[in-house]
Coordinates of C-alpha atoms (C1' of nucleotides) in Angstrom, one line a residue:
Chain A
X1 CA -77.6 -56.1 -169.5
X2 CA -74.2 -57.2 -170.2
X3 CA -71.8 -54.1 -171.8
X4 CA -71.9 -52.3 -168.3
X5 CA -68.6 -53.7 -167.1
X6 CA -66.4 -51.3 -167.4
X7 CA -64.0 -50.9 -164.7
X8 CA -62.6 -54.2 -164.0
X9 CA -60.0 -53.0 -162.1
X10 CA -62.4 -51.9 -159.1
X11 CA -61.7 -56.1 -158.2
X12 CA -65.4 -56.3 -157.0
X13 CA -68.2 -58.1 -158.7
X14 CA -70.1 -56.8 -160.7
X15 CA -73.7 -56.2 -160.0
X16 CA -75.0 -54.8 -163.0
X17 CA -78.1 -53.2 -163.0
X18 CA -79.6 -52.9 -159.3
X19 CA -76.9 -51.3 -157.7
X20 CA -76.6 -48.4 -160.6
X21 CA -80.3 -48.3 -160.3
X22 CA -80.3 -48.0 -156.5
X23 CA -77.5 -45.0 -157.0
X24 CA -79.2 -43.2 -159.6
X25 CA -82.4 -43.3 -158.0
X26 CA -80.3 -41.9 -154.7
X27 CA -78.8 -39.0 -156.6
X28 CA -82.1 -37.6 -158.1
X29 CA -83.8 -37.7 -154.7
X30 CA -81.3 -36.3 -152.9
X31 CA -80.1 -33.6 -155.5
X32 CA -84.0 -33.0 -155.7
X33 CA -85.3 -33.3 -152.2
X34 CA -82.0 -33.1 -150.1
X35 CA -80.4 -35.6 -148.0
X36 CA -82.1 -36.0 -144.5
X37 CA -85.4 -35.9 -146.6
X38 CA -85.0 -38.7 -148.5
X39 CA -85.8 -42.1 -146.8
X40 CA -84.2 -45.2 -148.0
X41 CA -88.7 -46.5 -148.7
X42 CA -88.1 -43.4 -151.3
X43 CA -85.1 -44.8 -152.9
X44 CA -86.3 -48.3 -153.0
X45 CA -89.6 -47.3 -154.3
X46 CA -87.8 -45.0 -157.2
X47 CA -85.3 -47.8 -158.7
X48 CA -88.4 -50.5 -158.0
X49 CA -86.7 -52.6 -155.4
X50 CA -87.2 -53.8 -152.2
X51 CA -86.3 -52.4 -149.6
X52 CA -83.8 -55.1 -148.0
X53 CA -82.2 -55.0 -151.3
X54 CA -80.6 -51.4 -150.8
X55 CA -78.7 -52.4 -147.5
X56 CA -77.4 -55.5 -149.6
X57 CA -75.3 -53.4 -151.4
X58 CA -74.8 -50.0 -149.2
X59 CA -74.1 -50.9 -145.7
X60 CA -75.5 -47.3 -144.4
X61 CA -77.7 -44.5 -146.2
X62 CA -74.9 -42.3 -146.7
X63 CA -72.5 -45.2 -148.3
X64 CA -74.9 -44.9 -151.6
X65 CA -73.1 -41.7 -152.3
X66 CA -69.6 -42.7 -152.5
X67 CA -70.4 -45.8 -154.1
X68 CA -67.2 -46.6 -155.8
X69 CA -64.8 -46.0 -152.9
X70 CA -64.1 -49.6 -152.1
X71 CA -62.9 -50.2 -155.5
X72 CA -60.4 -47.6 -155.6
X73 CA -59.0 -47.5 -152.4
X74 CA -58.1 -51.4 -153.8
X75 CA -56.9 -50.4 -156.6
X76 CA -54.6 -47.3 -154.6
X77 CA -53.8 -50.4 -152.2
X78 CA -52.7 -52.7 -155.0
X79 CA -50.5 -49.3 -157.1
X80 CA -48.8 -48.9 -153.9
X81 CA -47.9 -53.0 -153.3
X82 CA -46.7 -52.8 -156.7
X83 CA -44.7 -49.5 -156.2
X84 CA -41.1 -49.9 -157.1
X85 CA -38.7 -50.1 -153.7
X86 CA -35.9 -48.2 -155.5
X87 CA -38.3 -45.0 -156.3
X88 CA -39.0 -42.1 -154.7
X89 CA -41.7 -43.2 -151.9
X90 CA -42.6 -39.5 -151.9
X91 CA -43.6 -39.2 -155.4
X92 CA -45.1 -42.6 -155.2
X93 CA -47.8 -41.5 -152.9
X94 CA -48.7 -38.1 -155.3
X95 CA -49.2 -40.8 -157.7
X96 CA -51.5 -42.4 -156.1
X97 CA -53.4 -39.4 -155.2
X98 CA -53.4 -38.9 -158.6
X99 CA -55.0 -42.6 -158.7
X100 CA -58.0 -41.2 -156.5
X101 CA -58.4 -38.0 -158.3
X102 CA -58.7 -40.0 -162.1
X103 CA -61.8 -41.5 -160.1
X104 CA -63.4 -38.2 -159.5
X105 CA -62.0 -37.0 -163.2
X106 CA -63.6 -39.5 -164.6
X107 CA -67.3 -38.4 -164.3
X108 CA -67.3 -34.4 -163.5
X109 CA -71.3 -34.2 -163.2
X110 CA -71.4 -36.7 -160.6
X111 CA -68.1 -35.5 -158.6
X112 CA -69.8 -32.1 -158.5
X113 CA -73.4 -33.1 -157.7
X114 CA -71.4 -35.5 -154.6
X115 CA -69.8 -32.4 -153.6
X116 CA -73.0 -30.3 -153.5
X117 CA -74.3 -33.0 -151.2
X118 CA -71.1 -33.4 -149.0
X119 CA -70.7 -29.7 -148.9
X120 CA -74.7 -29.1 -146.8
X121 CA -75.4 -32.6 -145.4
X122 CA -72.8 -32.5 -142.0
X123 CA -73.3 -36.8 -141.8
X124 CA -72.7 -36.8 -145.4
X125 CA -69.1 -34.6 -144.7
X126 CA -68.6 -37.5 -141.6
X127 CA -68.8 -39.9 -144.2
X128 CA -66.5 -38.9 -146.4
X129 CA -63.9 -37.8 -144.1
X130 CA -64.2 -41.5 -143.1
X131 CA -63.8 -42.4 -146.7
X132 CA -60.4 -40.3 -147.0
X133 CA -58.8 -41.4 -143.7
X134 CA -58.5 -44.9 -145.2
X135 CA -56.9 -43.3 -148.3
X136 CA -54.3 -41.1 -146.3
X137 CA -53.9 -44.2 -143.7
X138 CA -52.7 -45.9 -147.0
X139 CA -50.6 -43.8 -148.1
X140 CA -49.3 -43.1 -144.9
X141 CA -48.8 -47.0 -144.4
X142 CA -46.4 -47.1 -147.3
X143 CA -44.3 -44.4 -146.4
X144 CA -44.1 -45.8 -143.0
X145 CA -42.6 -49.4 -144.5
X146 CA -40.3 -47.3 -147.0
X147 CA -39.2 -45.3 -143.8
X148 CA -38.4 -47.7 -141.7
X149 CA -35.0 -46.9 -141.4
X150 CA -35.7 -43.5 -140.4
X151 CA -35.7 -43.1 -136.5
X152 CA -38.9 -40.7 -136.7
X153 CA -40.0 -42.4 -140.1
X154 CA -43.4 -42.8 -138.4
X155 CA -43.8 -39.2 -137.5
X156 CA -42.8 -38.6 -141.3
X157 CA -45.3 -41.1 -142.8
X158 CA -47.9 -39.2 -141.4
X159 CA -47.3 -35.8 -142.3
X160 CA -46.2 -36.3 -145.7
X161 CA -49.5 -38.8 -145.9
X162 CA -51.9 -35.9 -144.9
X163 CA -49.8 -32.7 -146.9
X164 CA -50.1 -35.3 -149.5
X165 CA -54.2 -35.8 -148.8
X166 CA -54.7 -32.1 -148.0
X167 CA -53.1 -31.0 -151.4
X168 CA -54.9 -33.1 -153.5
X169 CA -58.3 -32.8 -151.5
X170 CA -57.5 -28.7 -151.6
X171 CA -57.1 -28.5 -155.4
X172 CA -60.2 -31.0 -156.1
X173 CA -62.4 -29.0 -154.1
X174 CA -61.5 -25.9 -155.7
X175 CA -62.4 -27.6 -159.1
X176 CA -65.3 -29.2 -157.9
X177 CA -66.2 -25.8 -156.8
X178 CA -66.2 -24.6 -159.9
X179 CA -68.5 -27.0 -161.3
X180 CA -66.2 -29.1 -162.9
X181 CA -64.6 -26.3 -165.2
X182 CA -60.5 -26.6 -166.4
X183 CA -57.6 -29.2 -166.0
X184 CA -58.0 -31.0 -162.4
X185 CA -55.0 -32.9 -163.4
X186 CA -52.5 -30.4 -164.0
X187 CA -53.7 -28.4 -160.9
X188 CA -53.1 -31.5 -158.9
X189 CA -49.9 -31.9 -160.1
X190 CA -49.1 -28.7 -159.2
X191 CA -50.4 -29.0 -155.6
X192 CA -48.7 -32.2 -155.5
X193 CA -45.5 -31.2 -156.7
X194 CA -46.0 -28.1 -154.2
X195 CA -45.6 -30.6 -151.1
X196 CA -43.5 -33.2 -153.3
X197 CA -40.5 -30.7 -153.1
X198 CA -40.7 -29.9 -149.8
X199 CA -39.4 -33.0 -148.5
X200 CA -38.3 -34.9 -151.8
X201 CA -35.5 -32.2 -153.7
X202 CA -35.2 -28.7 -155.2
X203 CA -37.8 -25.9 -154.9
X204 CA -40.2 -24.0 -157.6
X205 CA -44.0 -24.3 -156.2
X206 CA -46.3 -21.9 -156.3
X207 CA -49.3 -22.3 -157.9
X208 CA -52.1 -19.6 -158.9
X209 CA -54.8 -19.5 -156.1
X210 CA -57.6 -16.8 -155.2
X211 CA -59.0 -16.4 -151.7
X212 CA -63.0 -16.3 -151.6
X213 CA -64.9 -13.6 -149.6
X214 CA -67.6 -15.3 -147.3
X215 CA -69.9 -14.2 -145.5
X216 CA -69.8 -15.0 -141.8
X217 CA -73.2 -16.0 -139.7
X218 CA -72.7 -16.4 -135.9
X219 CA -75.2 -17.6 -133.2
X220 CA -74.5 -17.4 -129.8
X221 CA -76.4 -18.0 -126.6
X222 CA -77.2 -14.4 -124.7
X223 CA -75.1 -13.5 -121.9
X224 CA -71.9 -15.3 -123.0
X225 CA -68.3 -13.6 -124.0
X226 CA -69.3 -12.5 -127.6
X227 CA -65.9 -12.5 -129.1
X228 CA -65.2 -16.1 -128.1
X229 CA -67.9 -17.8 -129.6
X230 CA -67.5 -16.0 -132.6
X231 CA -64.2 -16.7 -133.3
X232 CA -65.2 -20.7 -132.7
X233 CA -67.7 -20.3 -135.6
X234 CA -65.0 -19.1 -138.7
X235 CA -63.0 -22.3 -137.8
X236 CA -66.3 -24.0 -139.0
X237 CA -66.9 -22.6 -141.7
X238 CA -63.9 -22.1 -144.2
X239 CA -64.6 -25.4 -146.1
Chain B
X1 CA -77.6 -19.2 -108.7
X2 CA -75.4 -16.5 -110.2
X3 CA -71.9 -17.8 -109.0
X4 CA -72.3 -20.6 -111.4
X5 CA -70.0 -18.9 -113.7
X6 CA -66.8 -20.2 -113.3
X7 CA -64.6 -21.4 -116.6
X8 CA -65.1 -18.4 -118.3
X9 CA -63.2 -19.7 -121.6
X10 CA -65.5 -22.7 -122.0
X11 CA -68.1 -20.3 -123.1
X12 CA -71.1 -22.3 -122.2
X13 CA -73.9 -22.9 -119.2
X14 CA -72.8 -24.4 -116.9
X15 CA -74.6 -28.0 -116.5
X16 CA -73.2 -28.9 -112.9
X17 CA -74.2 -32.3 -112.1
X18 CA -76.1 -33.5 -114.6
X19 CA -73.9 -33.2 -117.9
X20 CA -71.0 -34.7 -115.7
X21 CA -73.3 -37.7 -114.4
X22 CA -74.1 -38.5 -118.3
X23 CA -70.5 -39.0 -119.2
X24 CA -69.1 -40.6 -115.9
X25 CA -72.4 -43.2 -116.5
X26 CA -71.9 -43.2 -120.1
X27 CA -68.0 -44.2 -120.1
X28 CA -68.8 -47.1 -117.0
X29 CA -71.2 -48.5 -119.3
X30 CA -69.3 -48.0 -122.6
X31 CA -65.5 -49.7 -120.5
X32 CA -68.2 -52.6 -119.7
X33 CA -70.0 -53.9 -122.2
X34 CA -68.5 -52.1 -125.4
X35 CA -70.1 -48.4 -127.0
X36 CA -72.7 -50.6 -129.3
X37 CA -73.7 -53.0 -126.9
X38 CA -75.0 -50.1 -124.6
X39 CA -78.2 -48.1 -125.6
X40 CA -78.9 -44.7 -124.9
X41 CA -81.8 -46.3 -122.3
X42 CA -79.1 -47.9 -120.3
X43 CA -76.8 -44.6 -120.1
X44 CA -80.4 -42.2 -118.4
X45 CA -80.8 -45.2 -116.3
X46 CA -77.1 -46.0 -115.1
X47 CA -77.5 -41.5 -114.4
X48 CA -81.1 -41.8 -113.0
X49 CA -82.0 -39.0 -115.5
X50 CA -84.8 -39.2 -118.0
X51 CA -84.4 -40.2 -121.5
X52 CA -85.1 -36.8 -123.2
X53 CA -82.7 -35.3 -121.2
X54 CA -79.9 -37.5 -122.4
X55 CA -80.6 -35.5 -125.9
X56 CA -80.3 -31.9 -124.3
X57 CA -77.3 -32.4 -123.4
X58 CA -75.2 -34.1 -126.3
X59 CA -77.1 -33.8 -130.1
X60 CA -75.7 -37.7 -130.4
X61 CA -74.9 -41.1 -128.4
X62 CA -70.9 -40.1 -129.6
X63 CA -71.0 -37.3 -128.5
X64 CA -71.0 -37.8 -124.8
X65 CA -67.5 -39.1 -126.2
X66 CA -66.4 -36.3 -126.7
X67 CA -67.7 -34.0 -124.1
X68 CA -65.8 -30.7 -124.1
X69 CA -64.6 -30.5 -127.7
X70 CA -67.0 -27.3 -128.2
X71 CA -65.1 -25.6 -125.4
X72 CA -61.3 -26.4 -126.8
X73 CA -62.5 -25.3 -129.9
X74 CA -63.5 -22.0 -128.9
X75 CA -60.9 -21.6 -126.9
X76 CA -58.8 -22.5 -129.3
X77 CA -60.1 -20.0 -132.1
X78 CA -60.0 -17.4 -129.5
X79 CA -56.2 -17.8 -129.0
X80 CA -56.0 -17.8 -132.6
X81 CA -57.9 -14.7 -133.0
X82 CA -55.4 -13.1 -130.1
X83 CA -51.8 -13.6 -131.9
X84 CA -50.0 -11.5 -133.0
X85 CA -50.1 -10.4 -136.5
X86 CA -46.1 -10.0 -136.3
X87 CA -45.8 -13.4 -135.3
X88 CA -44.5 -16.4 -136.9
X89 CA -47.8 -17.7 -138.6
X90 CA -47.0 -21.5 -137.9
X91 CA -45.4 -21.4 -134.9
X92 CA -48.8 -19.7 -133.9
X93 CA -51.4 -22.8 -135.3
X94 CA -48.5 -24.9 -133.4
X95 CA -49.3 -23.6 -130.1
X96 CA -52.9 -23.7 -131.1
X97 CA -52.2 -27.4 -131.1
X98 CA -50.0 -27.5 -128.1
X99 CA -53.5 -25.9 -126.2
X100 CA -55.7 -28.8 -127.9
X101 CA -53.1 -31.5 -126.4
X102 CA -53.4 -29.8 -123.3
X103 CA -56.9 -30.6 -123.2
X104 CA -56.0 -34.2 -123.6
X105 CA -53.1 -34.3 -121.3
X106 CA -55.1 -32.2 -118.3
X107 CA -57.0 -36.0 -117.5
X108 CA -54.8 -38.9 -119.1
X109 CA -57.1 -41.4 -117.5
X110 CA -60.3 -40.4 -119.4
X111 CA -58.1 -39.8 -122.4
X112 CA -56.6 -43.1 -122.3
X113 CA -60.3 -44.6 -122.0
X114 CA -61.5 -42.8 -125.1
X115 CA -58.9 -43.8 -126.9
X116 CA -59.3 -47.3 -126.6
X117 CA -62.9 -46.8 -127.3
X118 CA -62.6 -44.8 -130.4
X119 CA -59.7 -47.6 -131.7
X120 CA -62.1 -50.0 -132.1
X121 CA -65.7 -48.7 -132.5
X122 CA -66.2 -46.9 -136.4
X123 CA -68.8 -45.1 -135.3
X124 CA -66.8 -43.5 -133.1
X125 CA -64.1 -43.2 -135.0
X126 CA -65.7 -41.3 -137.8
X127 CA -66.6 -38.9 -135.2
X128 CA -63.6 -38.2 -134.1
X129 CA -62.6 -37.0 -137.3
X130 CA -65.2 -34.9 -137.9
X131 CA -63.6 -33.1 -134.1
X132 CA -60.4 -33.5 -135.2
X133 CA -61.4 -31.8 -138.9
X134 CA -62.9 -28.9 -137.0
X135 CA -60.1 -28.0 -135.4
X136 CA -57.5 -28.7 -138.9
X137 CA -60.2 -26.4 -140.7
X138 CA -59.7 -23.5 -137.6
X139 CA -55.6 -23.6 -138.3
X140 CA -56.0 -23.5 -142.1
X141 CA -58.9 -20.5 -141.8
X142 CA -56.0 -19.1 -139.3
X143 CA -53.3 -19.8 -141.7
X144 CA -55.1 -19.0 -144.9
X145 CA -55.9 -14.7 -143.5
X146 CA -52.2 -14.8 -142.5
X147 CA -51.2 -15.8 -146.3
X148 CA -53.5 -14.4 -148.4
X149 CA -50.9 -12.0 -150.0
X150 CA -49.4 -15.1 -151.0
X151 CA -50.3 -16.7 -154.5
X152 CA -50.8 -20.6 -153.0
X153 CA -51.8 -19.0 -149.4
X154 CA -55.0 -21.1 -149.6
X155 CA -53.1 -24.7 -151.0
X156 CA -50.2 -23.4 -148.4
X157 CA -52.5 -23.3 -145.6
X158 CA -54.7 -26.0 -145.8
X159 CA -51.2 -28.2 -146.5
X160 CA -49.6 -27.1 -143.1
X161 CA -52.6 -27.3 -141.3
X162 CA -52.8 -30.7 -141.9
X163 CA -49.1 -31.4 -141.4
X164 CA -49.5 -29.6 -137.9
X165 CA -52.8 -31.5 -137.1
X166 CA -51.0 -35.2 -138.2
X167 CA -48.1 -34.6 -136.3
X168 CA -49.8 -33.7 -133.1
X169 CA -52.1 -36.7 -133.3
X170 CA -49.2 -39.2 -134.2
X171 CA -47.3 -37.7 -131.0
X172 CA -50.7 -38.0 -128.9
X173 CA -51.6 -41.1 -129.9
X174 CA -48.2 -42.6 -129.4
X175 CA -48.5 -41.1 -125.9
X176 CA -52.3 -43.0 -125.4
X177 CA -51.3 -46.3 -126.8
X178 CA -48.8 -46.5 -124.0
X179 CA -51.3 -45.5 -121.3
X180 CA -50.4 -41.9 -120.9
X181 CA -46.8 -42.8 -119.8
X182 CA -44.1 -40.2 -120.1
X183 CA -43.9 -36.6 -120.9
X184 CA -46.2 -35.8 -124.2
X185 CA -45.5 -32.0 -124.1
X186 CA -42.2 -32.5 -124.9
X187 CA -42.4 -35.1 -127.5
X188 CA -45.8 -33.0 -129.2
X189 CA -43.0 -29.9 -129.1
X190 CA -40.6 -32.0 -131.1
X191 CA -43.0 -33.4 -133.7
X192 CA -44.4 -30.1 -134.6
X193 CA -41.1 -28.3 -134.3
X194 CA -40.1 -31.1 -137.3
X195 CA -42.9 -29.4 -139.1
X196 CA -42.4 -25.8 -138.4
X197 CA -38.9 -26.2 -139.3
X198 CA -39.8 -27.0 -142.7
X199 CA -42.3 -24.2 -143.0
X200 CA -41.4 -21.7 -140.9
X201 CA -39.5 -18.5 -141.5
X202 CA -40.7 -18.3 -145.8
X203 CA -43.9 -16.4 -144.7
X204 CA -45.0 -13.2 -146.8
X205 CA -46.1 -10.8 -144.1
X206 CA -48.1 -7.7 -145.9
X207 CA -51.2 -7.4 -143.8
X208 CA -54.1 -8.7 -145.9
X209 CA -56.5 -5.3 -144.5
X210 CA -58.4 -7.2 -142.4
X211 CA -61.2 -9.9 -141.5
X212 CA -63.8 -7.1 -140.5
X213 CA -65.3 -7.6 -144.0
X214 CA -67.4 -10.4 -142.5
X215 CA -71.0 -9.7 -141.8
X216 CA -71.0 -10.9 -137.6
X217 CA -74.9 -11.6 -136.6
X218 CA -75.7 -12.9 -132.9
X219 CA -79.1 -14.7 -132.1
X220 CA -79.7 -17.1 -129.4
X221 CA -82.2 -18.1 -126.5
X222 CA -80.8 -18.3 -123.3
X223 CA -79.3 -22.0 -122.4
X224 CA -79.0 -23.3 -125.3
X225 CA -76.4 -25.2 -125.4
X226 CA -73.0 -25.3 -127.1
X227 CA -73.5 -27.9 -129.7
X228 CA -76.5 -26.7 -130.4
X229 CA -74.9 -23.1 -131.2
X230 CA -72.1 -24.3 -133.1
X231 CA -74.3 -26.7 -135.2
X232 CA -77.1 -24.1 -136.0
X233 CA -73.9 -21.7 -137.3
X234 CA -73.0 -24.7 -139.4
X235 CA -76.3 -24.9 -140.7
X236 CA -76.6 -21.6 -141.4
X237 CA -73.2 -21.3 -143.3
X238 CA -74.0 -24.1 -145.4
X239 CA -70.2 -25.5 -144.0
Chain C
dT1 C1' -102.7 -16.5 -106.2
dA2 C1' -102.4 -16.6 -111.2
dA3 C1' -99.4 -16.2 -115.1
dT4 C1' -94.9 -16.9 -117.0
dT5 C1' -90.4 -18.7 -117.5
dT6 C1' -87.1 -22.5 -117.2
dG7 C1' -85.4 -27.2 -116.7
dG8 C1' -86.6 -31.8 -116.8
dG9 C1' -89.7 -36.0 -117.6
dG10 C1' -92.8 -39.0 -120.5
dT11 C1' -95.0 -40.7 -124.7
dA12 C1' -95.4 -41.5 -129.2
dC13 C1' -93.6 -41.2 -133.6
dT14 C1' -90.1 -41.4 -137.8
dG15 C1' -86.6 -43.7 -139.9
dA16 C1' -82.1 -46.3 -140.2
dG17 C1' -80.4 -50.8 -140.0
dT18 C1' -80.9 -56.1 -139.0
dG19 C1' -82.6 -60.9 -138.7
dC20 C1' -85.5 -64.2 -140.4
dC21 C1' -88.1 -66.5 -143.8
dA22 C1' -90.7 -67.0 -148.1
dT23 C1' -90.3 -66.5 -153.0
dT24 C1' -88.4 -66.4 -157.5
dG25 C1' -85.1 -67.3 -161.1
dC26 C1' -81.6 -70.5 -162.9
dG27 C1' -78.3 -74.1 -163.8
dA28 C1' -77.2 -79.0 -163.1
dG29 C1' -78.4 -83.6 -162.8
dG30 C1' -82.1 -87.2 -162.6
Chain D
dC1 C1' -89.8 -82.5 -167.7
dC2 C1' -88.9 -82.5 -163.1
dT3 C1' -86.4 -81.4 -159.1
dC4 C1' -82.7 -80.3 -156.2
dG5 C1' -79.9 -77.0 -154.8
dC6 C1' -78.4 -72.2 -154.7
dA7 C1' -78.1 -67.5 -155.0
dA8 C1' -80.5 -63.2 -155.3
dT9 C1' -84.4 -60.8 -153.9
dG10 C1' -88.7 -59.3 -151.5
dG11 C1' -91.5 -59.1 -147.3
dC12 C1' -92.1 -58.6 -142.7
dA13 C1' -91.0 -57.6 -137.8
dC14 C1' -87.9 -55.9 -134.6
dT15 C1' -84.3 -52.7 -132.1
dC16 C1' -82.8 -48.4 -131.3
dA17 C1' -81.3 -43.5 -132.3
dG18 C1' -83.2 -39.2 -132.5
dT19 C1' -87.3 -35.8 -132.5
dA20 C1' -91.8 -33.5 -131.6
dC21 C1' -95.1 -32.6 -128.5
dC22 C1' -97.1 -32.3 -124.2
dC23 C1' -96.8 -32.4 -119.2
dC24 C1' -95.0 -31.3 -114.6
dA25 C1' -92.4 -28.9 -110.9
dA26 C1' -90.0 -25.0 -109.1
dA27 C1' -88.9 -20.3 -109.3
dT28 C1' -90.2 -15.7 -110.7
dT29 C1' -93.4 -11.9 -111.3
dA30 C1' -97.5 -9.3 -111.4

DNA sequence: TAATTTGGGGTACTGAGTGCCATTGCGAGG
DNA sequence: CCTCGCAATGGCACTCAGTACCCCAAATTA
């Protein structure tokens, strides 16, 4: 009842058991019977609560599977307040991707499974591209105060903030992809280091990738300019 | 009935009045009395257009938002799928941008409206990214064929995609939060000429074969509409 | 004129999310 | 021991987005 706080950092209170309930229940429906065909009745009535207990803690259906988000976008927030001025704001930022990807690290079976979901489930995909604006609008926050100076220091902010995010998102997705399998960390670092240099010093990227063959699937309304509509559909697809 | 056809490159039926009377309705009500405040009830009767036919028309209450997104993404890919192999690979996915703000710029009003809308409704907002991701994940699929000789052509691409896609939205909404004052070609060209510039010019060329691998299948019924297309090729690609 | 197709309307249903209130568990003070 | 908060939970009832199904009208075709 008692040993299951762990991560005090996350800065929010604990709720021990009904919220882990309400999560595992979620996860073994969803990875079971999918997403949309889950209701919240079926959660409720899997962990044994009541219903109005669910939206207590998860605002929204979709907010049960990312359900440690709040936590460490704080705990990015509060590495970044605490960032040394002097330092490199560039490589202070890859460090706090690093910050989010020890979250997904941290439990490999559950960051896959999430992924699984995110990858089918188009409102679960919303959701988390909701979930990692805030996380590149932080970062991008803090390169904008250490850039002040700069006259297009906003401009800058931004696009270092999302080749930061885009890195790090692009190298977790290929692990996740793989179920979990090799060193996440050092690939990030990598990835990071990939954009780091770029606008921070020297040069000496490159980092061992493989392109993956799809399969493409296009359906289109009879009578319309084929080649147009089928070159709207591989935008859609390359996840 | 046949000299409906006019914008070819929108690829889609067109919906004369009816489409056109949902969104003019829909933003009156939304400017009113705020996006959550009106129901999808309100909108078909503000039109004087049934309820069902509301749905027809846009899969979602945010989408009537976001009217003719399908159409610049289309005709976005197509451009993309029309450049020249020889070409300067990110100078290419920045004119693909440069079409996407002209989409914006064409009716600054109705831009400046949705703007203000999407700033401070989350549901709204969230589904603007998931539009704004589509197009990022059209640049990196663009970007990603054009490097695939390249050892991190996938981390490469899905980096400068993002850069491209951050700079033009800091440039565009820099232009919306003053109203849609001033010239935002020229300032887009300058924020994504900051990016090219630290891109451009290291590309490895070496023609990656080809894209015709990909298995191409077209089914449809006649009239169905765009979002309806591109979210059953979503579906079916598992995206 | 009857059958079919196409676009739109209407009704009823599912399910997410919310507000309100009753209930239960628990610590503090009488 | 009782009871007064007090916080957490459960139990309805409600709104509204989105969908399935059926109907209707006009146009087309046999």
């Amino acid at each position: 009842m008692s040993e299951v706080r762990k991560q005090d950092q996350a800065a929010a209170v604990e709720k021990p058991t009904m919220r882990d309930a309400l999560v595992t229940a979620a996860f073994r429906l969803f990875m079971e019977r999918g997403f949309e065909q889950t209701t919240i009745d079926d959660i409720v009535a899997e962990a044994g609560v009541g219903r109005r207990s669910f939206f207590r803690h998860f605002p929204s259906k979709e907010d049960v599977v990312f359900p440690d988000h709040d936590g460490c976008l704080a705990e990015m927030t509060a590495f970044l307040q605490d960032a040394d001025d002097a330092g490199d704001p560039v490589e202070q930022v890859c460090d706090a991707a690093r910050l989010v990807l020890r979250a997904y690290a941290v439990n490999p079976a559950f960051s896959v499974q999430r992924y699984l979901l995110t990858k089918k489930v188009p409102n679960l995909r919303a959701h988390e591209l909701s979930v990692v604006w805030r996380y590149e609008r932080a970062l991008a926050a803090h390169l904008r105060a250490r850039y002040a100076a700069r006259a297009d220091g906003a401009l800058r902010a931004d696009v270092i903030a999302a080749a930061v995010v885009a890195a790090h998102n692009h190298t977790l997705r290929t692990w996740l992809r793989s179920g979990g399998e090799g060193d996440v960390t050092a690939a990030v670092g990598q990835a990071l280091s990939f954009v780091a240099e770029t606008w921070s010093g020297s040069q000496a990227p490159s980092a061992p990738e493989s392109q993956d063959d799809e399969v493409v699937v296009v359906v289109a309304r009879r009578g319309t300019p084929m080649w147009r509509v089928v070159r709207g559909v591989e935008a859609a697809l390359d996840v």
